[in-house]
mmCIF file of C-alpha atoms in Angstrom:
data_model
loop_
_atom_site.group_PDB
_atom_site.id
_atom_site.type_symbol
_atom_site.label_atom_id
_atom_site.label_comp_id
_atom_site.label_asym_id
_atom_site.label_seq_id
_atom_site.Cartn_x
_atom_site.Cartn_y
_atom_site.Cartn_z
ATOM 1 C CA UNK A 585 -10.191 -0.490 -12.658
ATOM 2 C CA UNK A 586 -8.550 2.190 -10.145
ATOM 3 C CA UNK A 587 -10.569 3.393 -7.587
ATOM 4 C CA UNK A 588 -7.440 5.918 -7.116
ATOM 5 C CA UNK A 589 -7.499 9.395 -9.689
ATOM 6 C CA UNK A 590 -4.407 8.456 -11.903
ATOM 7 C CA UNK A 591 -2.786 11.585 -10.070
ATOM 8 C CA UNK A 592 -2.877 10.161 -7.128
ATOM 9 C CA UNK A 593 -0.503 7.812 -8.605
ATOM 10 C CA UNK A 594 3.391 8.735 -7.245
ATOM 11 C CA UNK A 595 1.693 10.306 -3.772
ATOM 12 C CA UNK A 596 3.133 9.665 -0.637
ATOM 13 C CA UNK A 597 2.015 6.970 1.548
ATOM 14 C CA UNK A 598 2.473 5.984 5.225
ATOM 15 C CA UNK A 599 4.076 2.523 5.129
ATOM 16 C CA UNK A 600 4.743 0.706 8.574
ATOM 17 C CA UNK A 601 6.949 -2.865 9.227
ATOM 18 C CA UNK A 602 7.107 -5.562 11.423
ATOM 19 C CA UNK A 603 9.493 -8.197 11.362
ATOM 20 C CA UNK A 604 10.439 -6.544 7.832
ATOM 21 C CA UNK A 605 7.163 -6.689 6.319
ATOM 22 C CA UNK A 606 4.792 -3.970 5.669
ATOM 23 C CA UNK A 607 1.378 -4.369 8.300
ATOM 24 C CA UNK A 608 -0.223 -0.755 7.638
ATOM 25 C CA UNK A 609 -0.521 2.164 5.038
ATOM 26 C CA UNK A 610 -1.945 5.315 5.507
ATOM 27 C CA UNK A 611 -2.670 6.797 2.101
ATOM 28 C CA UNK A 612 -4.999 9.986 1.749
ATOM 29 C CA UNK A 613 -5.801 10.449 5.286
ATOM 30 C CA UNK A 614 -7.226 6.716 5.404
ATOM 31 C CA UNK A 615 -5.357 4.056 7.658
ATOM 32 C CA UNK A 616 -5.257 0.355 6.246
ATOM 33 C CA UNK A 617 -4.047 -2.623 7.948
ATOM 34 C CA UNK A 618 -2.330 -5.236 5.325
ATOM 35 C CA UNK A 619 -4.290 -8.049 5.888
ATOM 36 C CA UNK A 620 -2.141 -10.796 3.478
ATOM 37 C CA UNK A 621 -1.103 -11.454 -0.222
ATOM 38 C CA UNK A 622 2.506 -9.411 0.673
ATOM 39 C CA UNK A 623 4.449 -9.677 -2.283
ATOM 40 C CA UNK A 624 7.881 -8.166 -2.278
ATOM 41 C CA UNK A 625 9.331 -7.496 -5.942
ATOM 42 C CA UNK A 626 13.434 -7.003 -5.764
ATOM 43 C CA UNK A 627 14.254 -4.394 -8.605
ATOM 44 C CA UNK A 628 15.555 -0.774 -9.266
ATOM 45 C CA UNK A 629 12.788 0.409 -7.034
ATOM 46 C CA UNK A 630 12.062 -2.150 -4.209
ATOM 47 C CA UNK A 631 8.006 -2.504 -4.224
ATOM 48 C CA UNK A 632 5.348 -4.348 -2.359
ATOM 49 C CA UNK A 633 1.965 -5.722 -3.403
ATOM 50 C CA UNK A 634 -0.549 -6.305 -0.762
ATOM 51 C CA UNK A 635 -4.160 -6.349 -0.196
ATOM 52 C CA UNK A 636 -5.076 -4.164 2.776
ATOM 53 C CA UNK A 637 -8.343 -3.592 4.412
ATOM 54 C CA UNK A 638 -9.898 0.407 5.972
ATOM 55 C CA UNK A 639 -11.324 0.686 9.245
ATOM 56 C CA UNK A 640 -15.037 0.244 7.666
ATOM 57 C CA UNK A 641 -13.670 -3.193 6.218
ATOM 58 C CA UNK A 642 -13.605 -2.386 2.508
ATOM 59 C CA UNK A 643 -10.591 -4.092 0.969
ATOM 60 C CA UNK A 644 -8.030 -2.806 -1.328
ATOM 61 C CA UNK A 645 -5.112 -3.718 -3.646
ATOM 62 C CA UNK A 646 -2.112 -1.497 -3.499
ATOM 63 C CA UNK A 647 1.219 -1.486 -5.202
ATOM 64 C CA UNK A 648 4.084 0.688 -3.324
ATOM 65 C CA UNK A 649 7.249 1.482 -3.913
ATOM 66 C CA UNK A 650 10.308 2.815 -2.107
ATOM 67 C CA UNK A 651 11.849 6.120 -3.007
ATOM 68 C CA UNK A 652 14.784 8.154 -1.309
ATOM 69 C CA UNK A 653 13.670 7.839 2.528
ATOM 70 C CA UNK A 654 10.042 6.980 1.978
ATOM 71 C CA UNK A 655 7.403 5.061 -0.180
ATOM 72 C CA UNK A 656 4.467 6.028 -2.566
ATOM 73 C CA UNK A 657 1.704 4.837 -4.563
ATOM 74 C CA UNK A 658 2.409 3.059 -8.067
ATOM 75 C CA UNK A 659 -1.464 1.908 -7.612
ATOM 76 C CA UNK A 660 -4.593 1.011 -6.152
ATOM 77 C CA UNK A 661 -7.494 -0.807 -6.825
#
């Protein structure tokens, strides 16, 4: 089940590194710190999978992926 509108699918999204992997998203106006279960999946479109948690501690599933300069949603639940 998304919790995400399917159009929200393909948005933008605030992705920050350290050490090459991904430790925060911003999506929506809502920060989220990547708390573990980084996946990184090589491909046409390089994409991580992570579980990341909001300020209020609700946690997350997200699936980004990189395009041109940037990164956006492929999913959330």
């Amino acid at each position: 089940m998304s919790l995400l509108h399917p159009s929200s699918a393909g948005s933008p999204v605030g992705l920050w590194f350290v050490d090459g992997v991904p430790v925060r998203l911003v999506h929506d106006g809502t920060r989220y710190r990547v708390i573990d279960d980084r996946l990184f999946i090589d491909g046409p479109h390089d994409s991580w999978q992570f579980r990341a948690q909001d300020e209020w501690g609700r946690t997350r599933y997200f699936e980004v992926r990189s395009v041109g300069l940037g990164w956006e949603l492929v999913r959330a639940s």
